[in-house]
Coordinates of C-alpha atoms in Angstrom, one line a residue:
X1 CA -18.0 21.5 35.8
X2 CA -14.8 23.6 36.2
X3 CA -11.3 21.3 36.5
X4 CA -11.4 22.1 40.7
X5 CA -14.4 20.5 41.2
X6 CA -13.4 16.6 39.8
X7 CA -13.2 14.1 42.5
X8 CA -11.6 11.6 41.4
X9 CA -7.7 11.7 40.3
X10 CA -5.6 8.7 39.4
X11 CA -1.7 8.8 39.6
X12 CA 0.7 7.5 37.3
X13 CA 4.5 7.5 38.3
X14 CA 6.5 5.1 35.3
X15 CA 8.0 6.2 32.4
X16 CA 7.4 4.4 29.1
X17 CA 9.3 3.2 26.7
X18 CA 9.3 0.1 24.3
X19 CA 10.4 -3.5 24.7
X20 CA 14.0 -3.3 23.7
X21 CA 14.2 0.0 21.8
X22 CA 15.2 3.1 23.0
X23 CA 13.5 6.0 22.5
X24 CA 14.5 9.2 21.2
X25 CA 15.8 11.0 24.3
X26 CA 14.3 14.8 24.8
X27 CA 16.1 17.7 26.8
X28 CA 13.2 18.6 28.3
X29 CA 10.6 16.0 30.6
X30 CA 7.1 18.0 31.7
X31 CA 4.3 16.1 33.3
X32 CA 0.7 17.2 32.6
X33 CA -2.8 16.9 33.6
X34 CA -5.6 15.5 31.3
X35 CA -9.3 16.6 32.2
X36 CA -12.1 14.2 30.5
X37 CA -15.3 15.3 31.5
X38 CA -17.5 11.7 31.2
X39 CA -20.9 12.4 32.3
X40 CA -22.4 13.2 29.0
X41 CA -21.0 13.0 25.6
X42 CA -20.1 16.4 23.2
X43 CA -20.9 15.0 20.3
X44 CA -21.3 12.1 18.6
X45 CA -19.9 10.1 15.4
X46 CA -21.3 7.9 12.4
X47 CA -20.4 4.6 13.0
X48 CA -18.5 4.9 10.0
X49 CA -17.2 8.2 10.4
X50 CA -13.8 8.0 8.3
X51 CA -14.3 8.6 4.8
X52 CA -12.3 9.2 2.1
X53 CA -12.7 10.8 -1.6
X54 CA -12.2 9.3 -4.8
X55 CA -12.0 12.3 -7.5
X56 CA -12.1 13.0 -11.2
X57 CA -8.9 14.5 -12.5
X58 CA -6.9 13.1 -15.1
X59 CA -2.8 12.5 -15.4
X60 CA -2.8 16.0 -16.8
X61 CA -3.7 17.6 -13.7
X62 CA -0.7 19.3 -12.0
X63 CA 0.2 22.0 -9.9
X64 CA 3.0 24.6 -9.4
X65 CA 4.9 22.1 -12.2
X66 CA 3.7 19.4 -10.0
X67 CA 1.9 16.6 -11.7
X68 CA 0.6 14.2 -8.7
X69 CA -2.7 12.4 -10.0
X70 CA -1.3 9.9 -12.4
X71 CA -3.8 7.4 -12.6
X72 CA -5.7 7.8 -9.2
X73 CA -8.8 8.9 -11.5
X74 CA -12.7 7.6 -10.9
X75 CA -12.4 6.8 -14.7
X76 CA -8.6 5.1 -14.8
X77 CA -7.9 3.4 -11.0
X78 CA -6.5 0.1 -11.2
X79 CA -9.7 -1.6 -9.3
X80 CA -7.6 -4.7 -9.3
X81 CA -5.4 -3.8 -7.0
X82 CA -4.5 -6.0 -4.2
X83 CA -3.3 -3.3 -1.9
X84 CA -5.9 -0.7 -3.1
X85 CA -8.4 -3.4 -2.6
X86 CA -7.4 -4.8 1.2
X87 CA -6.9 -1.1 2.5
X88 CA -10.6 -0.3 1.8
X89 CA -11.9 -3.7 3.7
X90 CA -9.5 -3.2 6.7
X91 CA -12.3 -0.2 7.4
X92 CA -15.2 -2.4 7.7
X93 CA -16.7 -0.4 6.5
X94 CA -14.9 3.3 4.4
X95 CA -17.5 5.5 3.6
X96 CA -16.1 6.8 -0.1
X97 CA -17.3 9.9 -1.6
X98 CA -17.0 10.4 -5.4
X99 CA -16.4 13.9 -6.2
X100 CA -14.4 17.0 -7.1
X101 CA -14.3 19.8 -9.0
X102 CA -15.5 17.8 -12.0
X103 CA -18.0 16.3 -11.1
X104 CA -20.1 19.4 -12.1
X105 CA -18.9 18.7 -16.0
X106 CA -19.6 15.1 -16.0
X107 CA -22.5 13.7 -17.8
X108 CA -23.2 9.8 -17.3
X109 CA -23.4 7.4 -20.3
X110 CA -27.3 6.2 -19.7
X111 CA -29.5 4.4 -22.1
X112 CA -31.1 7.6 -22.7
X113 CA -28.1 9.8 -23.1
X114 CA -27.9 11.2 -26.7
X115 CA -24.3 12.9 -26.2
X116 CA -21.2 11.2 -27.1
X117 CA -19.5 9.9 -23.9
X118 CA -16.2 11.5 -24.2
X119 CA -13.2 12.0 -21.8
X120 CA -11.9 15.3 -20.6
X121 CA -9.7 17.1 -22.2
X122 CA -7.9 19.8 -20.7
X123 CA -8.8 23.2 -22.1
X124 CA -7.6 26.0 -20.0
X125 CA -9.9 28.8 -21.6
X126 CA -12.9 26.6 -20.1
X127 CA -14.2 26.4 -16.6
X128 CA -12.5 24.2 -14.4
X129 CA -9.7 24.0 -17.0
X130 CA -11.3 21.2 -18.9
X131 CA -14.0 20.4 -21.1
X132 CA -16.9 17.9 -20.4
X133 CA -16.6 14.4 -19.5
X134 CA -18.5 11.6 -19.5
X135 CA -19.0 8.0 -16.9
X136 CA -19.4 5.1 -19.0
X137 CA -21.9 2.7 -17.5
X138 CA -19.3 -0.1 -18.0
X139 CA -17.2 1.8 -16.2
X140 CA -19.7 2.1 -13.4
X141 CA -20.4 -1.3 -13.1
X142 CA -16.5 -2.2 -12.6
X143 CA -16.9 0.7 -9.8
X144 CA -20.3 -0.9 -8.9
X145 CA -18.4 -4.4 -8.2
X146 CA -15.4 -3.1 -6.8
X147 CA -17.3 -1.1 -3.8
X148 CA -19.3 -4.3 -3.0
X149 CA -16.3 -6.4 -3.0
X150 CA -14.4 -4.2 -0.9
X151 CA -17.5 -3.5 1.7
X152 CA -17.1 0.3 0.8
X153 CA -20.4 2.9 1.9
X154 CA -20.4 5.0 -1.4
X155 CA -21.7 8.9 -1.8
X156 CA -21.7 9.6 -5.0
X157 CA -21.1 13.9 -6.2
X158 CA -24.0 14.6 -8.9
X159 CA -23.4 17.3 -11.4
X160 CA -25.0 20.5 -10.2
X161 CA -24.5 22.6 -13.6
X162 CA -26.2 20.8 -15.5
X163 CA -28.6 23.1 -17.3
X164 CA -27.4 26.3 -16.0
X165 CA -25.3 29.4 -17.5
X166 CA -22.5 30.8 -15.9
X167 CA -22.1 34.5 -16.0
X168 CA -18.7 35.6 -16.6
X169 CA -18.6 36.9 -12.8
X170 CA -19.2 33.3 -12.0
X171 CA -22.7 33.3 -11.2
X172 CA -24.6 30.4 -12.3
X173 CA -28.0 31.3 -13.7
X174 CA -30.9 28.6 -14.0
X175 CA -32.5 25.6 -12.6
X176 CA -31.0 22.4 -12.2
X177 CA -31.8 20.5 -15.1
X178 CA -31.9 16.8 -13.1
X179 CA -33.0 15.3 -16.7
X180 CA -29.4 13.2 -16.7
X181 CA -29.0 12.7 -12.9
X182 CA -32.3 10.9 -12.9
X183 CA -31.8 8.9 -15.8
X184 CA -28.6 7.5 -13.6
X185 CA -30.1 7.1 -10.7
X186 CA -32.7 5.3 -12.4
X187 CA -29.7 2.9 -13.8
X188 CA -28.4 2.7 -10.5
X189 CA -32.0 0.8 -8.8
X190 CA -32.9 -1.3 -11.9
X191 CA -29.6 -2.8 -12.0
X192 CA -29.9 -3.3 -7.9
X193 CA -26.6 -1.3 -7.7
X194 CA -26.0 0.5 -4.2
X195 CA -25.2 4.0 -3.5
X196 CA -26.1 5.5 0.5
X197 CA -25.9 9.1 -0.2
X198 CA -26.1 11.4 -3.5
X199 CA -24.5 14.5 -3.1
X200 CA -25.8 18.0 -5.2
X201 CA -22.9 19.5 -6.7
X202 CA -18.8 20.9 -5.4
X203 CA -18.1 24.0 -4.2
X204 CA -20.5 25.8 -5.4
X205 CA -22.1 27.4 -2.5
X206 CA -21.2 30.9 -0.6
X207 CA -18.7 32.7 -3.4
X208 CA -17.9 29.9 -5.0
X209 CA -15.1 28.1 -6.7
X210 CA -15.3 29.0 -10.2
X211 CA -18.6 29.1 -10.5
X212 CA -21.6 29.5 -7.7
X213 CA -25.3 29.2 -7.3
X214 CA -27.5 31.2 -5.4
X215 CA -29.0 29.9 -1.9
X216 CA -32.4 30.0 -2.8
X217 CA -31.8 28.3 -6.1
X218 CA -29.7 25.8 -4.6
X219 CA -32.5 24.8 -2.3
X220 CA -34.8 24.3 -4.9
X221 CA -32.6 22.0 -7.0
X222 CA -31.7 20.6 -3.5
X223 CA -35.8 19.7 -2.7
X224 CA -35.9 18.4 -6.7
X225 CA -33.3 16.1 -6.0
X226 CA -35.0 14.4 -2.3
X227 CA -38.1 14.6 -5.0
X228 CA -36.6 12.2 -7.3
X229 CA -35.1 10.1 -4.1
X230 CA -37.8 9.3 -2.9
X231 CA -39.6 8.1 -6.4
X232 CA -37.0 6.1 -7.7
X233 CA -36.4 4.3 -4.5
X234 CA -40.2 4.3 -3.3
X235 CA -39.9 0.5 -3.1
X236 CA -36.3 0.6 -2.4
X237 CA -34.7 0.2 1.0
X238 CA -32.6 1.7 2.8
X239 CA -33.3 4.4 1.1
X240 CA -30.1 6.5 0.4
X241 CA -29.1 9.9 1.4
X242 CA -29.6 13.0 -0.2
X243 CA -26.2 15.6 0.6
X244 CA -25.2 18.8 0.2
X245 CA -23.9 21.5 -0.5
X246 CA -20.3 20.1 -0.5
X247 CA -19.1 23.5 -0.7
X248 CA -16.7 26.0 1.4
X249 CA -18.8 27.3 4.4
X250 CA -20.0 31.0 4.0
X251 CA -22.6 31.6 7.5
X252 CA -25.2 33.7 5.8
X253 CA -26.0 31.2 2.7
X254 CA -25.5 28.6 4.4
X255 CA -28.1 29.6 7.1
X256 CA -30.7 30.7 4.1
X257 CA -30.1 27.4 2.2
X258 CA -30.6 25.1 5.5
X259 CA -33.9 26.8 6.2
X260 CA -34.8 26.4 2.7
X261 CA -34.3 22.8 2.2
X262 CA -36.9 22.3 4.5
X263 CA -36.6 18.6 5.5
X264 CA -35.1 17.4 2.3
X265 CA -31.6 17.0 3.3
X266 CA -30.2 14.2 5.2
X267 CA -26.6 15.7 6.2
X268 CA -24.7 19.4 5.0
X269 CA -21.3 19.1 3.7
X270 CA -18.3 21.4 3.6
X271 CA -14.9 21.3 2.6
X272 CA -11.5 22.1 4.6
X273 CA -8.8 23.3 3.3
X274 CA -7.4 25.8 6.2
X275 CA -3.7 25.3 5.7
X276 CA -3.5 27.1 2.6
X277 CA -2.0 26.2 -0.5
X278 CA 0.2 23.0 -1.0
X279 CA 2.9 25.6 -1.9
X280 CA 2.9 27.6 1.2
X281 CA 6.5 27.0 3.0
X282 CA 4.8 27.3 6.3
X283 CA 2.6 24.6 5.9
X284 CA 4.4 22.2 9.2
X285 CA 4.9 25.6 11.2
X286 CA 1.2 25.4 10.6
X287 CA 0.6 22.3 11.3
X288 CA 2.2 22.3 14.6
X289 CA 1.2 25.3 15.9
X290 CA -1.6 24.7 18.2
X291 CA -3.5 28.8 18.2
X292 CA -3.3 27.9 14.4
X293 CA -5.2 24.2 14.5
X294 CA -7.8 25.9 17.0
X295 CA -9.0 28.4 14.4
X296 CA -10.9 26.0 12.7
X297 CA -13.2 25.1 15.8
X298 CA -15.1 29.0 15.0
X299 CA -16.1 27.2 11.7
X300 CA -17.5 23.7 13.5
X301 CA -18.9 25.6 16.0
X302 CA -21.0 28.3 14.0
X303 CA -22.3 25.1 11.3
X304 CA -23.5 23.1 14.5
X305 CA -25.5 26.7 15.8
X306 CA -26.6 26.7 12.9
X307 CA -27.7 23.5 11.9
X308 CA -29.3 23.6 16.0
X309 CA -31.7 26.5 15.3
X310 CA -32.7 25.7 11.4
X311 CA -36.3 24.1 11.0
X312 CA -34.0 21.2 8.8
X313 CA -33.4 18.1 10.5
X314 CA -29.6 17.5 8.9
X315 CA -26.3 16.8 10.4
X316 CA -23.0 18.1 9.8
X317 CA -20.5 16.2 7.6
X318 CA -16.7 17.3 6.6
X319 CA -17.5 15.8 3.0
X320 CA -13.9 16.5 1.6
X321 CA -10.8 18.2 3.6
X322 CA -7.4 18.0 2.0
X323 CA -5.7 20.6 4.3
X324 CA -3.3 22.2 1.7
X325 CA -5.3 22.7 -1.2
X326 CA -4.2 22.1 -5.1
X327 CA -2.9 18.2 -4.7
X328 CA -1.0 19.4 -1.6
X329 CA 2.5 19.0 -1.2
X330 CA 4.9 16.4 -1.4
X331 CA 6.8 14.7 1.9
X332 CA 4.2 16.5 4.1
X333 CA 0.5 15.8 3.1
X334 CA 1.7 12.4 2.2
X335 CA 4.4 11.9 5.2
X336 CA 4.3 11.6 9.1
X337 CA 3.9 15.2 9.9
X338 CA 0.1 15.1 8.2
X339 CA -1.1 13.0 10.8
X340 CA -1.0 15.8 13.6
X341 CA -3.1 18.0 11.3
X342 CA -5.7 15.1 10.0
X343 CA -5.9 13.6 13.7
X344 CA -6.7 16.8 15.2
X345 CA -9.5 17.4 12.5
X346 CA -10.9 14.1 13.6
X347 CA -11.2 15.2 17.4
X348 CA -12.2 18.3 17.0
X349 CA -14.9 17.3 14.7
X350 CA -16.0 14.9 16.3
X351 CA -16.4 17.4 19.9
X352 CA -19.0 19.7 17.4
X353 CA -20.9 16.9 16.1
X354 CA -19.8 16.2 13.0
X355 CA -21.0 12.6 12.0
X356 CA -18.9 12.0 8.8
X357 CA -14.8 13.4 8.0
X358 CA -14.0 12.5 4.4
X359 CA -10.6 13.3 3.7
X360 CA -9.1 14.3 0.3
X361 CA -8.3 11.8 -0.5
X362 CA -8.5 8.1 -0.7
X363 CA -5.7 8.2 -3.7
X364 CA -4.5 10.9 -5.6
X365 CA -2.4 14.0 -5.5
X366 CA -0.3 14.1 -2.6
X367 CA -2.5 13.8 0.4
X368 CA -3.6 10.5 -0.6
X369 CA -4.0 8.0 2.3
X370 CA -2.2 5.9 -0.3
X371 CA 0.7 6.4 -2.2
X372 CA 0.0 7.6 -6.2
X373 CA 1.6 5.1 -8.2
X374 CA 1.8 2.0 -5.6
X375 CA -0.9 2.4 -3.8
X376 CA 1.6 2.0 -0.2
X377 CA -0.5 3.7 3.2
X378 CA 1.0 6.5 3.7
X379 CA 0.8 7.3 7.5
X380 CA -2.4 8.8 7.9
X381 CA -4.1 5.6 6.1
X382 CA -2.7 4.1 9.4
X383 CA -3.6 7.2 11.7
X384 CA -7.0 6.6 10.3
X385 CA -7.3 3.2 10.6
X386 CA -6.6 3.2 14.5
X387 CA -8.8 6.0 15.2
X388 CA -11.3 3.7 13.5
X389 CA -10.4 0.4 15.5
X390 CA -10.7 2.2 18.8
X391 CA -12.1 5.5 19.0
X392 CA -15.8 4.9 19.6
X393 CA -19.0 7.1 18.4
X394 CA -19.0 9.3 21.9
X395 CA -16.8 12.0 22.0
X396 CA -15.9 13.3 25.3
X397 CA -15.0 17.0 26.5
X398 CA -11.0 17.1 27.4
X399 CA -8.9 19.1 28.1
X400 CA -4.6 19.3 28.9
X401 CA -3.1 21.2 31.8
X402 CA 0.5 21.5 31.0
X403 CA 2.0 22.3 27.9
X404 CA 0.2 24.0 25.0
X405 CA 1.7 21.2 22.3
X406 CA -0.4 19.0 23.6
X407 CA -3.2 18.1 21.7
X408 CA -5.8 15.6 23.7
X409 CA -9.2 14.5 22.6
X410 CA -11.8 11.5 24.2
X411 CA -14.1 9.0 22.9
X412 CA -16.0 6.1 24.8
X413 CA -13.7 3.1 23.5
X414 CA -15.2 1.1 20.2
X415 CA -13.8 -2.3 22.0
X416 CA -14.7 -1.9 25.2
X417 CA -17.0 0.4 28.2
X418 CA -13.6 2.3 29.1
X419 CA -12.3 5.4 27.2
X420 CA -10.1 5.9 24.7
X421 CA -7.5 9.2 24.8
X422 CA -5.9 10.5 22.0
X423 CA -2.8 12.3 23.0
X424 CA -0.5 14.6 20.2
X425 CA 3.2 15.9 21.1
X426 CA 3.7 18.3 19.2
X427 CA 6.7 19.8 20.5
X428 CA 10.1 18.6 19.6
X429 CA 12.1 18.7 22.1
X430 CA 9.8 17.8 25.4
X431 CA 8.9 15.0 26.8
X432 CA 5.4 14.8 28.4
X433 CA 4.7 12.5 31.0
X434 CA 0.4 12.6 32.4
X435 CA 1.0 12.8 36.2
X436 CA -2.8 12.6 36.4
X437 CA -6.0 11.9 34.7
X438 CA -8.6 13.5 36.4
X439 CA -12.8 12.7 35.8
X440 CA -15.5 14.5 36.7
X441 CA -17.3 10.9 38.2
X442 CA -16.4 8.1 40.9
X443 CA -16.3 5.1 38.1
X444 CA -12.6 5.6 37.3
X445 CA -10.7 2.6 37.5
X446 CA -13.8 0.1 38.5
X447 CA -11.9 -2.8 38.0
X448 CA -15.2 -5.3 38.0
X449 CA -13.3 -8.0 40.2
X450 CA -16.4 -10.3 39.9
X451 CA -16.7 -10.8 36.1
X452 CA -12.9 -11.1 36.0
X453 CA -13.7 -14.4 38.1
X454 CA -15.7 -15.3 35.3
X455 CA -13.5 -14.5 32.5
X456 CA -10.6 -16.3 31.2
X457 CA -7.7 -14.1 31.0
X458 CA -7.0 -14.7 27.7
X459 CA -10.8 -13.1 26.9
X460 CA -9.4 -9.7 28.3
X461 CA -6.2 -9.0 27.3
X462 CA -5.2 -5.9 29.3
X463 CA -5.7 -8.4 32.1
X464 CA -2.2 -9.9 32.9
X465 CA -0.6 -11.7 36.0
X466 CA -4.0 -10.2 37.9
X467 CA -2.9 -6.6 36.9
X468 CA -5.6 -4.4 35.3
X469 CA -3.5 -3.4 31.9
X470 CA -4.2 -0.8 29.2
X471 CA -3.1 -0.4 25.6
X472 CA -1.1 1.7 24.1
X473 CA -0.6 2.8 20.5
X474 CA 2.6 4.8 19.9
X475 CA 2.8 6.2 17.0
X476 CA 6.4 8.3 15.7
X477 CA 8.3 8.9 12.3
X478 CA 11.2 6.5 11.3
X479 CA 14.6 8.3 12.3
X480 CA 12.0 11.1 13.7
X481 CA 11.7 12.4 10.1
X482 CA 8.5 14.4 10.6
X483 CA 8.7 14.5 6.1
X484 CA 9.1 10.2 6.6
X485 CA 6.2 8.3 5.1
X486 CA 6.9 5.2 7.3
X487 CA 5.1 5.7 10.5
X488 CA 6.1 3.2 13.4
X489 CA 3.8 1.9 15.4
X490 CA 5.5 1.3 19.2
X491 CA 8.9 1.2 17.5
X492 CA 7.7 -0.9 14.6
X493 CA 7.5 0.0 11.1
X494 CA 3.9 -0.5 9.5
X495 CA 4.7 -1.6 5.9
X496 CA 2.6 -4.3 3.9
X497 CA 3.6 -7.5 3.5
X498 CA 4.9 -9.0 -0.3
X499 CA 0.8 -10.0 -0.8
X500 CA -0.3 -6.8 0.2
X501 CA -1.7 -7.9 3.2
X502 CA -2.2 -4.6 5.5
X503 CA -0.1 -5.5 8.3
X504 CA -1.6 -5.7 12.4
X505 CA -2.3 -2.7 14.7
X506 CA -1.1 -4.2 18.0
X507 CA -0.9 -2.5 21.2
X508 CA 1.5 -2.7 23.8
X509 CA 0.1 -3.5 26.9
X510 CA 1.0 -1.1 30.5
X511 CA -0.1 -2.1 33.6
X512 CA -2.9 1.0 34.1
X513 CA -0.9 2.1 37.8
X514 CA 2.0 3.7 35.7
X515 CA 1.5 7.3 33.8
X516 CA 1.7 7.6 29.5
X517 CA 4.2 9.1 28.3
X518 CA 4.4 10.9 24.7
X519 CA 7.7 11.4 23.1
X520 CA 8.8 14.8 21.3
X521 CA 6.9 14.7 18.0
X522 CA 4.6 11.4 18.7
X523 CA 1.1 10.4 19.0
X524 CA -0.3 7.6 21.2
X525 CA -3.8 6.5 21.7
X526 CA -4.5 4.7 25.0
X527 CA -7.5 2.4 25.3
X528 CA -8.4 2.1 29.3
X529 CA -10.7 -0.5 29.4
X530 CA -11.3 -0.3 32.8
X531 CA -12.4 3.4 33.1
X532 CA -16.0 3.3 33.3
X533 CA -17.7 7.0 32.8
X534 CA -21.3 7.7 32.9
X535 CA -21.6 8.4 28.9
X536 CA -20.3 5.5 27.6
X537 CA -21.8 2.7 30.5

């Protein structure tokens, strides 16, 4: 339905700003139409759709004389953590995916395994830079504990090498030899451990990374591993999911290997890393820069055509996405300025039907959602944790009339019938103000007089004084530092308290008559309860 045809527009004439604090003053005020087309949704999202990564390099790893990793490792993390530990609950749950590049070394430390368990050590003459490493089972169980204490959904990156030769042009030659994997996996049942999903290997598919396997080859191992799924668990349920490739996407293999897998696989993964690398000096140009964020809908779009005409019954997943690849970079993957980037992968994944974003990563480098060496959110652990709290599983087509640094996106609301919009700024100098929100249905606004009769006010808060209200999340950098990692949340720093207590996501509440505004360089989300749209009713 084109944008003439909507009959139903709502006005808003205020402009915001928060209790006692002034906000940053812009130049430049523009208002702004947004579009949300509500009859059906355009895709829709796991339940827990935020994930994030948990990887495998040591201290040693560093880049461009950067060393960011520290002790962020599956094998060293301090699992006894406070912070660590209260960060992963506040998801309710975080889907965490094990992997990274060497995941394809690793052998695990079964009862049946007759090779020393030994770390990695870095070797630069070897693939990957390091030579094989091992997961000791006690180290697995303290894992094993730590995800069930914490409530985390864990997908856990099986080495894909195993039994192959590489060719010194990369290729890798061979079956799968599962022989080790099984034995795990075995481990993992008897000892009523939980894992939902087992990935096949990382980055190993199209050209590679390092080292690559073959489509057809890669669908065999891929059937071998469902194979050994489905015995070990045959009693067993749920019964987990079996992943893959986990690998950049490359159209042609990709195409051969989902038509190959047959029904085998439960959900395809591929990585993002469309920034570049964490040394590029462009990297916020980038970032804000809205022709350069759309280039990475081609790539959602063609895996979803895909995935539509295959015989395979999967779904897309985003199983690890960093942005700025090698550890990024310093006071941007790990500061305010991130969030514009990682926010807008959200949406737009979520419009293509993309069930599952795991970001790169949970800790580590420096695009953890937590800080290295204190384990501190950085501000996309918050960005991430709102979009969890209110963005529902329906996304909604939108679209922005106005400027083109806006960024909008829609979901049905998690807390409610209404909608929630997410709304980017990324201009630095202009204030936008949405004159009108326009729908394509004639629910907007049903204000549902009769059960708020029935209801005590204090059982819907955006009800005040009689007043239908909304909320608002405002989200900006302290001192409008787009390198700060302190985000503020309506004017209020987000920091964790001295017991590492993750501190409240509270709204402020508007009175729904008066427009949203978003400052120069902000983000707001803004749950309207009382906008009812066919999809999410």
């Amino acid at each position: 339905m084109g944008c003439r045809q909507i009959s139903v527009i709502v006005l808003f004439l205020w402009v915001f700003q928060f209790p006692d604090k002034t906000v940053v003053s812009s130049a430049v005020e523009e208002k702004g139409t947004v579009f949300v087309y509500g009859r059906a949704a355009v895709g829709t999202i796991d339940e827990d759709f935020i994930c994030a990564t948990l990887d495998w390099w040591p201290p040693q790893k560093c880049d461009y004389g950067t060393c960011a990793w520290d002790h962020a490792s599956i094998l060293n993390l301090d699992l006894n953590n406070t912070v660590l530990q209260n960060a992963i609950r506040e998801f309710a749950p975080l889907k965490i995916r094990i992997g990274g590049t060497l995941q394809d070394l690793v052998i695990y430390e079964t009862p049946d395994q007759e090779q020393p368990c030994l770390p990695f050590t870095q070797n630069t003459s070897l693939l990957f830079g390091y030579t094989q490493g091992c997961l000791p089972m006690r180290r697995w169980n303290q894992l094993n504990d730590f995800f069930s204490k914490t409530g985390a959904k864990v997908i856990f990156g099986l080495n894909a090498l195993s039994g192959r030769s590489i060719k010194p042009n990369g290729e890798a030659v061979g079956a799968w030899d599962y022989t080790n994997a099984e034995s795990f996996i075995r481990y993992i049942v008897q000892n009523n451990h939980t894992v939902d999903g087992w990935e096949l290997g990382n980055e190993l598919c199209g050209s590679g990374v390092g080292a690559r396997v073959a489509a057809n080859q890669y669908a065999i191992d891929t059937i071998a591993l469902r194979n050994i799924v489905n015995r070990v668990y045959k009693n067993v349920s749920p019964m987990p999911l079996v992943i893959g490739p986990g690998g950049f996407f490359d159209a042609a293999w990709f195409t051969e290997y989902l038509n190959k897998t047959e029904n085998s696989l439960n959900a395809t993964t591929r990585h993002i890393y469309n920034l570049g690398p964490g040394v590029d000096e462009h990297l916020i140009e980038k970032i804000l820069n809205p022709s350069y964020l759309d280039q990475e809908a081609t790539t959602f779009r063609s895996l979803k055509n895909i995935i539509k005409i295959s015989s395979t019954k999967t779904v897309a997943w985003v199983g690890e996405a960093g942005g700025a690849y090698n550890s990024g970079r310093n006071l941007v993957s790990n500061a305010f300025v991130y969030s514009f980037w990682y926010l807008d992968q959200l949406g737009m994944a979520s419009v293509y039907d993309t069930k599952t974003y795991c970001r790169q990563s949970l800790i580590g480098g420096n695009y953890g959602l937590l800080n290295t060496t204190n384990f501190t959110p950085n501000p996309d652990y918050y960005s991430a944790l709102i979009w969890q709290r209110v963005m529902g599983r329906k996304a909604l087509l939108t679209s922005y009339s106005g400027t083109k640094k806006i960024r909008s996106y829609t979901h049905c609301a998690r807390q409610s019938k209404g909608i929630t919009v997410l709304l980017m700024n990324l201009d630095n100098n202009t204030t936008v103000v949405v004159a009108k929100v326009e729908l394509n249905n004639t629910f907007s606004l049903r204000h549902r007089k009769s059960s708020q009769r029935k209801l005590a006010t204090s059982e819907l808060p955006w009800v005040s004084n009689g007043e239908i209200q909304r909320e608002e999340y405002h989200l900006t950098a302290k001192d409008g530092n787009l390198h700060s990692q302190t985000m503020l949340l309506n004017g209020n720093a987000l920091q964790v308290n001295s017991t590492g207590d993750i501190p409240p996501l509270e709204p402020i509440h508007v009175n729904s008559t008066q427009p949203i505004t978003i400052a120069p360089y902000s983000i707001v989300f803004v749950h309207m309860p009382n906008v009812v749209v066919p999809a999410c009713a």
